[in-house]
Tab-separated table of C-alpha atoms in Angstrom:
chain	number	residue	atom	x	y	z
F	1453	UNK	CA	0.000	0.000	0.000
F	1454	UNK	CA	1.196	3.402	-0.774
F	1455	UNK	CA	0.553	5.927	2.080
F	1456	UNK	CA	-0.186	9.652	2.453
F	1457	UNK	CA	-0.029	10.713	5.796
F	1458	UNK	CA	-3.024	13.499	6.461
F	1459	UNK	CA	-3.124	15.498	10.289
F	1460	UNK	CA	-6.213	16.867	11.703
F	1461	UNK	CA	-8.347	14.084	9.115
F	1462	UNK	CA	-11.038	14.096	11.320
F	1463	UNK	CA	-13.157	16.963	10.272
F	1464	UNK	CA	-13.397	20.240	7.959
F	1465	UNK	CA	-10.457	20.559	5.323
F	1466	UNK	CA	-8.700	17.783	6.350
F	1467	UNK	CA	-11.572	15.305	6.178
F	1468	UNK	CA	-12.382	16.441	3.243
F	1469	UNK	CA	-8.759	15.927	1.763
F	1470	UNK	CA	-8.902	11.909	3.422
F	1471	UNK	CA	-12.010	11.550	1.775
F	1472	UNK	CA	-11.139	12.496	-1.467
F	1473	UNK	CA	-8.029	10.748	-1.673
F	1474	UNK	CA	-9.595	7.808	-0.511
F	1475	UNK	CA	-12.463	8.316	-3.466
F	1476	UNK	CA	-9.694	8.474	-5.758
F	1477	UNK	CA	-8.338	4.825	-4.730
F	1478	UNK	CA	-4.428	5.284	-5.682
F	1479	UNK	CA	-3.297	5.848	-2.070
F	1480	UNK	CA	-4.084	4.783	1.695
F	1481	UNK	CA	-4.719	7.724	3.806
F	1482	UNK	CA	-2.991	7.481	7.428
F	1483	UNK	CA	-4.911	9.935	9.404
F	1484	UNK	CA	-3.250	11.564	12.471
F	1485	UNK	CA	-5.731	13.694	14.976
F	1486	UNK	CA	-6.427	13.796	18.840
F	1487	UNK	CA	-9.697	11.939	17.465
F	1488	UNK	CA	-10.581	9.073	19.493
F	1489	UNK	CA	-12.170	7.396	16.697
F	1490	UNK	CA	-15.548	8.040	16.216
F	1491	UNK	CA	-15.242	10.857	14.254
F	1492	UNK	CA	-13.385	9.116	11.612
F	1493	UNK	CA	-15.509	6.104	11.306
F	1494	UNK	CA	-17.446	7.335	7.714
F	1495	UNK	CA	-13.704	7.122	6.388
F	1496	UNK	CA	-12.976	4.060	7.595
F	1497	UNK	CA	-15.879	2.818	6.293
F	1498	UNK	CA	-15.339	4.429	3.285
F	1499	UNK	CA	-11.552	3.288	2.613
F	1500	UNK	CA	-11.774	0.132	4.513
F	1501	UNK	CA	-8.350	-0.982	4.455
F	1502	UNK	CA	-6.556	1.867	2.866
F	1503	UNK	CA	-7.221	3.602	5.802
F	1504	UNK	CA	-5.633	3.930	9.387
F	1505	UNK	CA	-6.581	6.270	11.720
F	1506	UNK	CA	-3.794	7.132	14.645
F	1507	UNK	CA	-4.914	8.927	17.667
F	1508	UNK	CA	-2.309	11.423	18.495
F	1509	UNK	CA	-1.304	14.991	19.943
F	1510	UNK	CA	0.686	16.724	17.953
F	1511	UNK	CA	1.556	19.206	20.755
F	1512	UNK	CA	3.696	15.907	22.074
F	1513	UNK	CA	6.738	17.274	19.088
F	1514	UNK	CA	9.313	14.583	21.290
F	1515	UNK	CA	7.208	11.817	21.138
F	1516	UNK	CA	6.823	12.361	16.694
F	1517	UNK	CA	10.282	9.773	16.761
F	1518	UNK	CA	8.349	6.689	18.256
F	1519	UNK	CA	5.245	7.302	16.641
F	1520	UNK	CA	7.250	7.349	13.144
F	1521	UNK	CA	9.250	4.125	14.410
F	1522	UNK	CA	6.572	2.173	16.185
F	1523	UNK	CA	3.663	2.926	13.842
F	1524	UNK	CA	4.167	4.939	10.678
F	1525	UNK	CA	7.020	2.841	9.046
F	1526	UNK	CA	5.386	-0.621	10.092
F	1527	UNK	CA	2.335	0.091	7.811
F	1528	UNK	CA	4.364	0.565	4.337
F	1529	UNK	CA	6.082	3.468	1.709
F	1530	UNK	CA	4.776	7.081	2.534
F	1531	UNK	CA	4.287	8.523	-0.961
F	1532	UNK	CA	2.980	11.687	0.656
F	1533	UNK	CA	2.421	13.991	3.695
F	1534	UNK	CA	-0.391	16.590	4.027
F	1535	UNK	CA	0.247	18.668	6.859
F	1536	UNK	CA	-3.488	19.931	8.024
F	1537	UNK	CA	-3.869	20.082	11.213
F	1538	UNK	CA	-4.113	23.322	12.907
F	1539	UNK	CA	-4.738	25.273	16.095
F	1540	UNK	CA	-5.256	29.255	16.224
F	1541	UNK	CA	-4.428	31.149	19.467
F	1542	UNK	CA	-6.174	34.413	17.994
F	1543	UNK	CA	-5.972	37.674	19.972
F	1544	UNK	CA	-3.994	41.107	19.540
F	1545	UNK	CA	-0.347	41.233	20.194
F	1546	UNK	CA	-0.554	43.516	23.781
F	1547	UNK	CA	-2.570	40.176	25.267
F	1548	UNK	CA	0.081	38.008	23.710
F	1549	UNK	CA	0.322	34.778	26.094
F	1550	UNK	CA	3.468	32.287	26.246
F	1551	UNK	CA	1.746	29.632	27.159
F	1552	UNK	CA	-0.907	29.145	24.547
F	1553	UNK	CA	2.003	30.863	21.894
F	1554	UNK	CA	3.870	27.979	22.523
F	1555	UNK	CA	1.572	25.434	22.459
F	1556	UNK	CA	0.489	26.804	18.893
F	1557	UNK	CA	4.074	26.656	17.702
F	1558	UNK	CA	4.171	23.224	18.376
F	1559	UNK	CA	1.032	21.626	17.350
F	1560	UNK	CA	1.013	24.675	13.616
F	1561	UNK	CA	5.397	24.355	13.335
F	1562	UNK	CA	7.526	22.010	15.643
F	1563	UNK	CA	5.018	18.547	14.991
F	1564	UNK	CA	4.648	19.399	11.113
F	1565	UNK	CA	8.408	20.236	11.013
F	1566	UNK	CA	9.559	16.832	13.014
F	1567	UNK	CA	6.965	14.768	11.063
F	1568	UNK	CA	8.292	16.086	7.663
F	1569	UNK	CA	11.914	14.915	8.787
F	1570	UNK	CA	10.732	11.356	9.286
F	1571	UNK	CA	8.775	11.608	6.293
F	1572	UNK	CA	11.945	12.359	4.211
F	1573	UNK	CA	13.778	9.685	6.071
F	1574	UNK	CA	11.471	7.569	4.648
F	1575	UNK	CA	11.308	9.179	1.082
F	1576	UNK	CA	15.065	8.571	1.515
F	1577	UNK	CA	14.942	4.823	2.692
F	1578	UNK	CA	12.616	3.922	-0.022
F	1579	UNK	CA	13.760	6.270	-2.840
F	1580	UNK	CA	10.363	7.629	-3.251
F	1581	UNK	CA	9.963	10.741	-4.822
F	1582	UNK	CA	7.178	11.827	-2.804
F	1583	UNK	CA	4.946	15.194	-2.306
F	1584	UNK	CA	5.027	17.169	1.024
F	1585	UNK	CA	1.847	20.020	0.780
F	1586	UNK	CA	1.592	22.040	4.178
F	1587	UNK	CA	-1.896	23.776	4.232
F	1588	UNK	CA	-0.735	27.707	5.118
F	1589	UNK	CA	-3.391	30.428	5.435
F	1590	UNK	CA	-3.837	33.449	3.966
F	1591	UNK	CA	-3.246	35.103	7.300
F	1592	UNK	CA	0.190	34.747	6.194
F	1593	UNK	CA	-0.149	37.204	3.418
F	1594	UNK	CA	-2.917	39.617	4.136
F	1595	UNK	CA	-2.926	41.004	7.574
F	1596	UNK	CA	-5.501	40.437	10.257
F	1597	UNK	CA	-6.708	42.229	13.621
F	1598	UNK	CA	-6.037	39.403	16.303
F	1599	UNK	CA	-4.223	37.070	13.706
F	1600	UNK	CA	-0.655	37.788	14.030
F	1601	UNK	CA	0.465	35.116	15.855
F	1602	UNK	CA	-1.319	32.335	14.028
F	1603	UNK	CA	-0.297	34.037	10.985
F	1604	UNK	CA	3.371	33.586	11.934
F	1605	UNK	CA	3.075	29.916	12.228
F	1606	UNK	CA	2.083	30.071	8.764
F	1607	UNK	CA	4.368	31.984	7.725
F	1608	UNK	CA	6.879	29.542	9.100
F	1609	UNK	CA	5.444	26.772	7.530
F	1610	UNK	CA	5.893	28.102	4.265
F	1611	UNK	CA	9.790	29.474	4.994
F	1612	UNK	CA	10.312	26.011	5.685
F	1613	UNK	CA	8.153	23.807	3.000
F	1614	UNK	CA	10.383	26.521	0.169
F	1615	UNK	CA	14.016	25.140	1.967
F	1616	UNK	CA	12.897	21.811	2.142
F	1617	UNK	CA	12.231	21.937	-1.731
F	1618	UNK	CA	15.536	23.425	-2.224
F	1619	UNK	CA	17.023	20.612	0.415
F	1620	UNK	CA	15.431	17.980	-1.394
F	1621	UNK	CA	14.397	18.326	-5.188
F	1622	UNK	CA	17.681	16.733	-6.438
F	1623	UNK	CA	15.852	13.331	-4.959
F	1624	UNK	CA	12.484	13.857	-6.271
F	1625	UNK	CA	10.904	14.984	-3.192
F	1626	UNK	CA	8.654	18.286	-3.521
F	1627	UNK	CA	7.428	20.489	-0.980
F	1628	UNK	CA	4.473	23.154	-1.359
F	1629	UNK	CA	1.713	25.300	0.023
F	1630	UNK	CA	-1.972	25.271	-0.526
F	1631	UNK	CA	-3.192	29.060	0.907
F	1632	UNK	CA	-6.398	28.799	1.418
F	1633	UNK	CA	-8.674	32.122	1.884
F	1634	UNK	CA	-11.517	32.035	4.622
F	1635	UNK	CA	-13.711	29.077	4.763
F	1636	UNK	CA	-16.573	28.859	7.385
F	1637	UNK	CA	-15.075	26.059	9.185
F	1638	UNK	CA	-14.511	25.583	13.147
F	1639	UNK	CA	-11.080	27.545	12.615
F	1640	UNK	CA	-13.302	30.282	12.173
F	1641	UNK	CA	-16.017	29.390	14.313
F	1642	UNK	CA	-15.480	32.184	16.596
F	1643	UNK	CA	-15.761	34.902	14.265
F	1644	UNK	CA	-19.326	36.898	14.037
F	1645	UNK	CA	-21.322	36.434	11.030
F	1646	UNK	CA	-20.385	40.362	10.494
F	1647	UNK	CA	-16.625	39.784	10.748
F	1648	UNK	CA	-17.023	36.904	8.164
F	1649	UNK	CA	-18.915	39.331	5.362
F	1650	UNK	CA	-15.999	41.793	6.447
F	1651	UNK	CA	-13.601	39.536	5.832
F	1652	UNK	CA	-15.411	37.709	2.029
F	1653	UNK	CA	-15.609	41.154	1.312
F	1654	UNK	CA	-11.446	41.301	0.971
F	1655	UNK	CA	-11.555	39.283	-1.869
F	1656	UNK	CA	-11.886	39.686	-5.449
F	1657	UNK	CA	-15.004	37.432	-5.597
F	1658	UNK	CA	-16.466	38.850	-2.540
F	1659	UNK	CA	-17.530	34.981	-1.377
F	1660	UNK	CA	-16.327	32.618	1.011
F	1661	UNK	CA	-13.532	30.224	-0.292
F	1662	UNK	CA	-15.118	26.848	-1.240
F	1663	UNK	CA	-13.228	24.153	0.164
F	1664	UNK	CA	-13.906	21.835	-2.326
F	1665	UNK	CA	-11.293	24.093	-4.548
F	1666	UNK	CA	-9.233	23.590	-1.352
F	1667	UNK	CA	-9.293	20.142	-1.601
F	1668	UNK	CA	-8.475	19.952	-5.214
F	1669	UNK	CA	-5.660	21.466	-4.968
F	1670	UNK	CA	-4.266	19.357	-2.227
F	1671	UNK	CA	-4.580	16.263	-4.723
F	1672	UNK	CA	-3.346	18.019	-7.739
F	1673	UNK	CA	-0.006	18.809	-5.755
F	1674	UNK	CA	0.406	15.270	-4.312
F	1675	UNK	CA	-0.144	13.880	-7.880
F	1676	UNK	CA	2.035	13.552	-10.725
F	1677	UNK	CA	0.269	16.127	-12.715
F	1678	UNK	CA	1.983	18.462	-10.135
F	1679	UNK	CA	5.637	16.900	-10.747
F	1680	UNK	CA	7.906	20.301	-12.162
F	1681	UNK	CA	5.949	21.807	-9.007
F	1682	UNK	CA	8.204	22.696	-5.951
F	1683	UNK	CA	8.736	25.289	-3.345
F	1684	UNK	CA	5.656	27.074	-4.166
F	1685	UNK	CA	2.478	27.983	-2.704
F	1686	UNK	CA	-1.405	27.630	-4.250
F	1687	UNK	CA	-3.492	30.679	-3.287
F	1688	UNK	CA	-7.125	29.534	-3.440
F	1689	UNK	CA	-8.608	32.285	-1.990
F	1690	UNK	CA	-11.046	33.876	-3.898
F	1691	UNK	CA	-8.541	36.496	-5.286
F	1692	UNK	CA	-7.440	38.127	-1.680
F	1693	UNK	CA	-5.690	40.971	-3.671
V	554	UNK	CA	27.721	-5.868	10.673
V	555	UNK	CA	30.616	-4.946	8.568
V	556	UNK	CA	29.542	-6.687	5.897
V	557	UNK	CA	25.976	-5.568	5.934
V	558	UNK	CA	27.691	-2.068	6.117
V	559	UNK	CA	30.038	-2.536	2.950
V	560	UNK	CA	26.585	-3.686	1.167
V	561	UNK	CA	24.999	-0.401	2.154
V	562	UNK	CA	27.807	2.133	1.157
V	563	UNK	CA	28.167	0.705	-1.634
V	564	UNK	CA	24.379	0.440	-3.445
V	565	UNK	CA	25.053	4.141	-2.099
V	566	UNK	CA	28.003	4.623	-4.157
V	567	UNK	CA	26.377	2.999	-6.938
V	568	UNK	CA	23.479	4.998	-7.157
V	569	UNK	CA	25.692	8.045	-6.754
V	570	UNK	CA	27.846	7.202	-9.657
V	571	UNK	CA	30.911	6.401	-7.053
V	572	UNK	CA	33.075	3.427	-7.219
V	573	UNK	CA	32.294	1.049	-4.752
V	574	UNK	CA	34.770	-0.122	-1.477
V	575	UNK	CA	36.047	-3.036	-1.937
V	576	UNK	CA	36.879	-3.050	2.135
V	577	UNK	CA	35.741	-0.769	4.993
V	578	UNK	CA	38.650	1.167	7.082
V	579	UNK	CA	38.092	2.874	10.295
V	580	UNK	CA	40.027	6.039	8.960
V	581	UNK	CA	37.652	6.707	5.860
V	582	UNK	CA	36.561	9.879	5.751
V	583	UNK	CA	32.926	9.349	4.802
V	584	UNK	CA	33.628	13.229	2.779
V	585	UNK	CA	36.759	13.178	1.827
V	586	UNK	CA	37.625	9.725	1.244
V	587	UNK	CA	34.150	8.445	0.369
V	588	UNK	CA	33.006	11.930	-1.337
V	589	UNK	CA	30.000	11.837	0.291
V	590	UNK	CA	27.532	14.563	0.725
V	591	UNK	CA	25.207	15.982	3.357
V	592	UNK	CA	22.404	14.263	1.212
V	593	UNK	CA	23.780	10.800	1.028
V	594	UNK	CA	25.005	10.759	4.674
V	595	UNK	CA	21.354	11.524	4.984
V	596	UNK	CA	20.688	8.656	3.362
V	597	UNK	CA	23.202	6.565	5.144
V	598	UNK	CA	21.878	7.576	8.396
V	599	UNK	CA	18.376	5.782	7.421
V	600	UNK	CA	19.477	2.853	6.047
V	601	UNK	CA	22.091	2.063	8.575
V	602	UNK	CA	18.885	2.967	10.895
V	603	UNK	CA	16.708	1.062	9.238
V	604	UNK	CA	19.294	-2.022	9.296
V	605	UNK	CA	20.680	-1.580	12.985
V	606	UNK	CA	17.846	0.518	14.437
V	607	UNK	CA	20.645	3.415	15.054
V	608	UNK	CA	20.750	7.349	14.503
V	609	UNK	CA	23.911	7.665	13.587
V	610	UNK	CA	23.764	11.692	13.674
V	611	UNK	CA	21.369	11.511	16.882
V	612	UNK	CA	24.016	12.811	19.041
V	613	UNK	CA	26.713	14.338	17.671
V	614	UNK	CA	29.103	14.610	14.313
V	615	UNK	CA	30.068	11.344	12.432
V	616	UNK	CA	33.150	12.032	9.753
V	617	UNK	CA	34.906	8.624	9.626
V	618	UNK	CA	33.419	4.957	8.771
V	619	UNK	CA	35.188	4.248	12.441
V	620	UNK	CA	32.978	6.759	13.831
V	621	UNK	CA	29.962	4.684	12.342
V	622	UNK	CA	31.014	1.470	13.403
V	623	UNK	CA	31.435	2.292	16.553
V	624	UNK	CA	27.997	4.074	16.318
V	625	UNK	CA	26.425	0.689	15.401
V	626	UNK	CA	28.863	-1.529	17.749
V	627	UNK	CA	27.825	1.257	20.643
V	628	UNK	CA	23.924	0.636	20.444
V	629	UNK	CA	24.262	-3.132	19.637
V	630	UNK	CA	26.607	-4.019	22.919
V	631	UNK	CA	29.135	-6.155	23.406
């Protein structure tokens, strides 16, 4: 079975992403979330065997070595790695907290950054020539009241998915960004239905961005139709110009 | 494990257009004398991982084939 690792496939974007892959029938999805289960059972039900669903916090960054070790490498070849999974400390920068900073940095930067490392090792040990695609956010681009620190995680995300390209295209192995705009998903749950027109109103399309664009996306930069694509990032965001 | 190790450098040097070893010395430099780079010490570290179930860059610098065996002798006891 050929694998592509998705975090946080338990709802919104990244559900979306496992279930499409898993439509598409080429690859297994390995699904890595704090979900206990439950939430994940219409994929599993859906993929059957090409999917596994790991229950794990990815604000435990020292404990990414064991899980890759112990679990990861025992099910097969990891073709790909979509890095989804998310957590927003949103507030503005004079109530900036360390605590919940740093727990954000771990679970949006360290996690994705550790996971990508064993991910390579095992593009390496196999000789795969695999796709990495890190889902940024337009935060990163187009500032925000209240979303500075989140949007620096992203920004990270992307400094390092455009090295790792660099580190690794002369084995095959791409990296890239999908940048989605705003989607009404639980990300943004906490946002008035005001702040949400506000914010569709940024764009050139004056809409919320359809995650099923998203989605597409994802799949067309872990396929082969993506292959002379590297170090890059996808803005699907209605035109947020 | 030396011989398991001579089998790994040199499908390494093979697929890196190097010749191969025809015997492993302590005082190789794995740079200088093998002309490896940071990419396929990269790879060495994961197959000699996935073979011995040791990071051989864990926890610290590695520059000779000495250094590695000792690496792999190190985690594998006497």
């Amino acid at each position: 079975m050929k694998w592509i690792i998705v975090t946080g496939e338990s709802r919104g974007v990244g559900k979306a992403i496992a279930r499409e892959i898993l439509m598409e029938g080429t690859y297994g999805v390995i699904g890595i979330s704090r979900s206990k289960g439950a939430e994940v059972e219409d994929l599993k039900q859906l993929g059957g065997e090409h999917f596994v669903h790991l229950t794990y916090d990815l604000e435990n960054v020292e404990g990414i070595k064991s899980l890759y070790l112990q679990q990861l490498k025992r099910l097969g070849v990891i073709h790909g790695f979509v890095n989804n999974s998310a957590w927003a400390y949103d507030d503005i920068i004079s109530n900036l907290r360390v605590d919940p900073l740093e727990k954000m940095f771990r679970i949006n930067v360290l996690s994705p950054m550790h996971l990508t490392k064993y991910v390579i090792r095992d593009m390496l040990l196999n000789k795969t020539e695999g796709s990495i695609v890190h889902i940024s956010s337009i935060s990163a681009h187009t500032g925000y009241k209240g979303l500075s620190m989140y949007a620096s995680t992203k920004g990270a995300i992307e400094a390092f998915s455009k090295n790792t390209a660099r580190e690794w295209g002369a084995r095959g192995i791409r990296s890239n960004c999908v940048i989605p705009g705003f989607m009404n998903t639980a990300m943004s749950a906490s946002l008035t239905d005001e702040q949400k027109e506000r914010i569709y109103r940024r764009n050139a399309m004056k809409k919320e961005t359809a995650m099923a664009s998203v989605v597409r996306t994802v799949l067309f930069l872990l396929s082969d139709q993506s292959s002379s694509i590297t170090g890059t990032g996808i803005h699907v965001d209605n035109g947020t110009i | 494990m030396q011989d398991k190790l001579i089998v790994i450098v040199n499908d390494m040097c093979k697929d890196n257009g190097l010749p191969p070893l025809k015997r492993l010395d302590a005082d190789q430099h794995l740079r200088d004398d093998l002309n490896m780079d940071s990419l396929m010490l990269a790879e060495l570290t994961v197959r000699v991982e996935s073979e011995f179930g040791v990071d051989i860059f864990e926890d610290g610098l590695v520059e000779t084939m000495g250094d590695v065996i000792r690496k792999i002798e190190g985690h594998q006891g006497p």
